[in-house]
């Protein structure tokens, strides 16, 4: 059974919409742990559009499960990771124009840059995973970099619209996953997974970690919105059944 890494970036997205103090992703991490999260994942982007340095520092102090830092292959971010020392770093491609991570890292094009980052992180004792597309050449390239594991990009699977495309994309994940396991790489998967599409991926043999963010944060809004309105309504209408004191 895979472990669940909960990505809390989008709690910080809501906070950054107002540049205020709430909602605090550090609180979200604690609640995710209470809900059974096996890991907390955050992506410290170069443009700091959601998660901030302060968040990662506090999460390192407070998270009791695995802290997985998603990060680009830039010197500044690697320096920061080496200061924080999260249990795991997942290297991802990053461009400022994208809304979210668009594809996997191309290890054939970026081998030397990735190698440099990987070596520094491994030397510090951090577990390193590479976010790649489910392609055999990428897995072979990851293996050659001596990392602990790979996270296969499930975006194409998540976006597939009909039964044929869905089963073709699932098959790609299965084949690539088998190859990663044959090479003794840890097998993680993530991106675009939802309450509706996660089960077949969770059943892929050998997958040890799923990282899921947007769908969980989206659902949590709807699960909590009624109670939040009820409490504000009580304050507005001076009804005695709710008070912050
Ligand atoms: N894994 C990686 C490497 C990611 O970049 C992301 C998005 O930040 C996720 C998993 C989670 O994706 P989603 O938010 O679509 O669940």
Short mmCIF file of C-alpha atoms and ligand atoms in Angstrom, two decimals:
data_model
loop_
_atom_site.label_atom_id
_atom_site.label_comp_id
_atom_site.label_asym_id
_atom_site.label_seq_id
_atom_site.Cartn_x
_atom_site.Cartn_y
_atom_site.Cartn_z
CA UNK A 1 0.00 0.00 0.00
CA UNK A 2 1.49 3.38 -0.95
CA UNK A 3 2.07 6.10 1.61
CA UNK A 4 0.21 9.36 1.17
CA UNK A 5 2.18 12.57 0.91
CA UNK A 6 -0.14 15.56 1.22
CA UNK A 7 0.93 18.61 -0.78
CA UNK A 8 -0.20 21.75 1.06
CA UNK A 9 1.02 24.37 -1.46
CA UNK A 10 -2.49 25.60 -2.20
CA UNK A 11 -3.19 26.52 1.39
CA UNK A 12 -0.33 28.97 0.92
CA UNK A 13 -1.80 30.03 -2.45
CA UNK A 14 -4.92 31.29 -0.63
CA UNK A 15 -2.82 33.08 1.98
CA UNK A 16 -0.63 34.74 -0.66
CA UNK A 17 -3.74 35.99 -2.48
CA UNK A 18 -3.94 38.53 0.40
CA UNK A 19 -0.32 38.46 1.60
CA UNK A 20 -1.65 37.88 5.11
CA UNK A 21 -1.13 35.25 7.81
CA UNK A 22 -4.05 32.91 7.10
CA UNK A 23 -4.57 30.17 6.17
CA UNK A 24 -1.23 28.99 7.53
CA UNK A 25 0.16 25.92 5.74
CA UNK A 26 1.88 24.95 8.99
CA UNK A 27 -1.56 24.47 10.59
CA UNK A 28 -2.65 22.55 7.50
CA UNK A 29 0.32 20.21 7.88
CA UNK A 30 -0.64 19.45 11.48
CA UNK A 31 -4.24 18.70 10.49
CA UNK A 32 -3.09 16.56 7.55
CA UNK A 33 -1.01 14.55 10.00
CA UNK A 34 -4.05 14.16 12.26
CA UNK A 35 -5.92 12.85 9.21
CA UNK A 36 -3.27 10.21 8.63
CA UNK A 37 -0.87 11.80 6.13
CA UNK A 38 2.35 9.81 5.92
CA UNK A 39 4.21 12.79 4.58
CA UNK A 40 3.93 16.53 3.99
CA UNK A 41 5.04 17.87 0.62
CA UNK A 42 5.72 21.50 -0.28
CA UNK A 43 7.15 23.09 -3.40
CA UNK A 44 9.31 26.10 -2.66
CA UNK A 45 9.17 27.81 -6.04
CA UNK A 46 11.81 30.29 -7.14
CA UNK A 47 9.14 32.99 -7.47
CA UNK A 48 7.76 32.15 -3.98
CA UNK A 49 4.23 32.29 -5.36
CA UNK A 50 2.83 30.13 -2.56
CA UNK A 51 5.14 28.43 -0.05
CA UNK A 52 7.59 30.85 1.63
CA UNK A 53 10.99 30.16 3.21
CA UNK A 54 9.42 30.69 6.65
CA UNK A 55 6.91 27.90 5.98
CA UNK A 56 9.60 25.36 5.17
CA UNK A 57 11.64 26.36 8.23
CA UNK A 58 8.62 25.94 10.54
CA UNK A 59 7.53 22.72 8.85
CA UNK A 60 10.99 21.26 9.40
CA UNK A 61 10.52 22.02 13.13
CA UNK A 62 6.94 20.80 13.44
CA UNK A 63 6.23 18.02 10.94
CA UNK A 64 6.48 14.61 12.58
CA UNK A 65 6.08 12.55 9.39
CA UNK A 66 8.27 12.74 6.29
CA UNK A 67 8.90 16.26 4.96
CA UNK A 68 9.35 16.20 1.18
CA UNK A 69 10.62 19.40 -0.43
CA UNK A 70 9.86 19.74 -4.12
CA UNK A 71 12.41 21.99 -5.73
CA UNK A 72 13.97 23.16 -8.95
CA UNK A 73 17.54 22.42 -9.97
CA UNK A 74 18.91 25.86 -9.07
CA UNK A 75 21.80 26.67 -6.79
CA UNK A 76 19.80 29.06 -4.60
CA UNK A 77 17.14 26.46 -3.82
CA UNK A 78 19.68 23.69 -3.27
CA UNK A 79 21.52 25.99 -0.81
CA UNK A 80 18.24 26.50 1.03
CA UNK A 81 17.51 22.76 1.11
CA UNK A 82 20.96 22.12 2.55
CA UNK A 83 20.21 24.62 5.31
CA UNK A 84 16.85 23.02 6.15
CA UNK A 85 17.73 19.34 5.56
CA UNK A 86 14.28 17.91 4.77
CA UNK A 87 14.05 14.12 4.84
CA UNK A 88 13.42 14.00 1.09
CA UNK A 89 13.92 16.34 -1.86
CA UNK A 90 12.07 15.80 -5.12
CA UNK A 91 13.64 17.63 -8.03
CA UNK A 92 11.12 19.05 -10.49
CA UNK A 93 11.30 21.24 -13.59
CA UNK A 94 10.10 24.78 -13.06
CA UNK A 95 9.19 27.67 -15.29
CA UNK A 96 7.76 30.99 -14.17
CA UNK A 97 5.03 30.99 -16.81
CA UNK A 98 3.47 27.67 -15.83
CA UNK A 99 0.41 27.44 -13.57
CA UNK A 100 1.65 24.17 -12.12
CA UNK A 101 4.50 21.74 -12.87
CA UNK A 102 3.90 20.86 -16.51
CA UNK A 103 6.05 17.84 -17.30
CA UNK A 104 8.75 15.73 -15.73
CA UNK A 105 12.40 16.72 -15.53
CA UNK A 106 14.16 15.94 -18.79
CA UNK A 107 17.19 14.07 -17.49
CA UNK A 108 18.63 13.58 -20.96
CA UNK A 109 18.80 17.33 -21.60
CA UNK A 110 19.70 18.43 -18.06
CA UNK A 111 21.94 15.58 -16.91
CA UNK A 112 24.87 17.67 -15.71
CA UNK A 113 22.78 20.27 -13.88
CA UNK A 114 20.71 17.58 -12.18
CA UNK A 115 23.82 15.59 -11.27
CA UNK A 116 25.32 18.64 -9.55
CA UNK A 117 22.22 19.17 -7.40
CA UNK A 118 21.78 15.47 -6.68
CA UNK A 119 25.37 15.06 -5.54
CA UNK A 120 25.11 17.99 -3.11
CA UNK A 121 21.84 16.70 -1.64
CA UNK A 122 23.05 13.10 -1.35
CA UNK A 123 26.21 14.24 0.36
CA UNK A 124 24.06 15.92 3.02
CA UNK A 125 22.21 12.63 3.64
CA UNK A 126 18.95 13.73 2.02
CA UNK A 127 16.82 11.16 0.20
CA UNK A 128 16.54 12.28 -3.44
CA UNK A 129 13.74 11.56 -5.86
CA UNK A 130 13.41 12.84 -9.44
CA UNK A 131 10.03 13.81 -10.92
CA UNK A 132 10.04 12.38 -14.45
CA UNK A 133 7.67 11.31 -17.17
CA UNK A 134 6.93 7.55 -17.24
CA UNK A 135 9.52 6.81 -19.94
CA UNK A 136 12.17 4.11 -19.93
CA UNK A 137 15.00 6.43 -21.07
CA UNK A 138 14.24 8.84 -18.22
CA UNK A 139 14.27 6.02 -15.68
CA UNK A 140 17.60 4.73 -17.00
CA UNK A 141 18.99 8.27 -16.74
CA UNK A 142 17.66 8.60 -13.16
CA UNK A 143 19.27 5.28 -12.24
CA UNK A 144 22.61 6.49 -13.58
CA UNK A 145 22.40 9.51 -11.25
CA UNK A 146 22.37 7.24 -8.17
CA UNK A 147 19.22 8.74 -6.67
CA UNK A 148 17.00 6.87 -4.22
CA UNK A 149 13.89 6.99 -6.34
CA UNK A 150 11.70 8.51 -9.00
CA UNK A 151 8.28 10.13 -8.90
CA UNK A 152 6.43 9.28 -12.09
CA UNK A 153 4.30 12.10 -13.48
CA UNK A 154 0.66 10.97 -13.50
CA UNK A 155 -0.58 14.09 -15.30
CA UNK A 156 -1.26 12.39 -18.67
CA UNK A 157 -3.18 9.63 -16.88
CA UNK A 158 -5.17 12.23 -14.92
CA UNK A 159 -6.01 14.18 -18.07
CA UNK A 160 -7.03 11.18 -20.19
CA UNK A 161 -10.70 11.48 -21.04
CA UNK A 162 -11.84 8.12 -22.40
CA UNK A 163 -11.42 4.50 -21.33
CA UNK A 164 -8.84 3.72 -24.04
CA UNK A 165 -6.62 6.66 -23.22
CA UNK A 166 -6.94 6.04 -19.49
CA UNK A 167 -5.87 2.40 -19.82
CA UNK A 168 -3.02 3.33 -22.19
CA UNK A 169 -1.69 5.88 -19.69
CA UNK A 170 -2.10 3.44 -16.82
CA UNK A 171 -0.13 0.86 -18.80
CA UNK A 172 2.66 3.40 -19.35
CA UNK A 173 2.83 3.95 -15.58
CA UNK A 174 2.87 0.19 -14.96
CA UNK A 175 5.68 -0.47 -17.45
CA UNK A 176 7.78 2.47 -16.29
CA UNK A 177 7.09 1.53 -12.66
CA UNK A 178 8.27 -2.05 -13.25
CA UNK A 179 11.44 -0.77 -14.83
CA UNK A 180 12.12 1.54 -11.87
CA UNK A 181 11.56 -1.32 -9.41
CA UNK A 182 13.84 -3.63 -11.44
CA UNK A 183 16.53 -1.01 -10.97
CA UNK A 184 15.86 -0.89 -7.21
CA UNK A 185 14.57 2.66 -7.37
CA UNK A 186 11.85 3.76 -4.95
CA UNK A 187 8.65 4.27 -6.92
CA UNK A 188 6.59 7.38 -6.21
CA UNK A 189 3.81 8.88 -8.31
CA UNK A 190 1.84 12.07 -8.37
CA UNK A 191 0.24 15.05 -10.08
CA UNK A 192 -3.41 15.49 -10.96
CA UNK A 193 -4.59 12.61 -8.78
CA UNK A 194 -8.12 13.00 -7.45
CA UNK A 195 -10.72 11.13 -5.38
CA UNK A 196 -12.07 9.75 -8.67
CA UNK A 197 -8.89 8.60 -10.39
CA UNK A 198 -6.51 7.62 -7.60
CA UNK A 199 -7.46 3.98 -6.98
CA UNK A 200 -5.95 2.32 -10.08
CA UNK A 201 -2.69 4.21 -9.46
CA UNK A 202 -2.62 3.23 -5.78
CA UNK A 203 -2.93 -0.39 -6.92
CA UNK A 204 0.13 -0.30 -9.18
CA UNK A 205 2.51 -2.93 -7.74
CA UNK A 206 5.45 -1.49 -5.83
CA UNK A 207 4.33 2.14 -5.74
CA UNK A 208 5.41 3.32 -2.31
CA UNK A 209 4.35 6.98 -2.23
CA UNK A 210 1.64 9.11 -3.82
CA UNK A 211 1.85 12.90 -3.60
CA UNK A 212 -1.52 14.57 -3.81
CA UNK A 213 -2.35 18.23 -3.30
CA UNK A 214 -4.93 20.16 -5.28
CA UNK A 215 -7.75 17.67 -4.98
CA UNK A 216 -7.38 17.27 -1.20
CA UNK A 217 -7.18 21.02 -0.56
CA UNK A 218 -10.18 21.61 -2.88
CA UNK A 219 -12.29 19.04 -1.08
CA UNK A 220 -11.32 20.33 2.34
CA UNK A 221 -12.85 23.71 1.47
CA UNK A 222 -16.20 22.13 0.76
CA UNK A 223 -16.10 19.82 3.73
CA UNK A 224 -15.42 22.78 6.02
CA UNK A 225 -17.34 25.67 4.44
CA UNK A 226 -20.71 25.05 6.14
CA UNK A 227 -19.22 25.08 9.62
CA UNK A 228 -17.12 28.14 8.85
CA UNK A 229 -20.21 30.08 7.70
CA UNK A 230 -22.21 28.89 10.70
CA UNK A 231 -19.55 30.25 13.05
CA UNK A 232 -19.33 33.63 11.29
CA UNK A 233 -23.12 33.86 11.26
CA UNK A 234 -23.20 33.25 15.01
CA UNK A 235 -20.78 36.15 15.55
CA UNK A 236 -22.64 38.46 13.16
CA UNK A 237 -26.03 37.71 14.71
CA UNK A 238 -24.77 37.73 18.34
CA UNK A 239 -26.05 34.22 18.92
CA UNK A 240 -24.34 32.86 22.04
CA UNK A 241 -23.37 29.41 20.68
CA UNK A 242 -20.07 30.48 19.12
CA UNK A 243 -17.27 32.65 20.39
CA UNK A 244 -13.54 32.70 19.79
CA UNK A 245 -12.98 33.04 23.57
N1 LIG B 1 4.09 15.75 -7.38
C1 LIG B 1 4.80 16.78 -7.92
C2 LIG B 1 6.22 16.53 -8.29
C3 LIG B 1 4.22 18.04 -8.10
O1 LIG B 1 4.94 19.03 -8.65
C4 LIG B 1 2.89 18.25 -7.68
C5 LIG B 1 2.27 19.61 -7.82
O2 LIG B 1 2.95 20.50 -7.01
C6 LIG B 1 2.20 17.16 -7.11
C7 LIG B 1 2.81 15.92 -6.99
C8 LIG B 1 0.79 17.29 -6.62
O3 LIG B 1 -0.03 17.53 -7.71
P1 LIG B 1 -1.57 17.88 -7.47
O4 LIG B 1 -1.60 19.18 -6.74
O5 LIG B 1 -2.13 17.94 -8.85
O6 LIG B 1 -2.13 16.76 -6.64
#
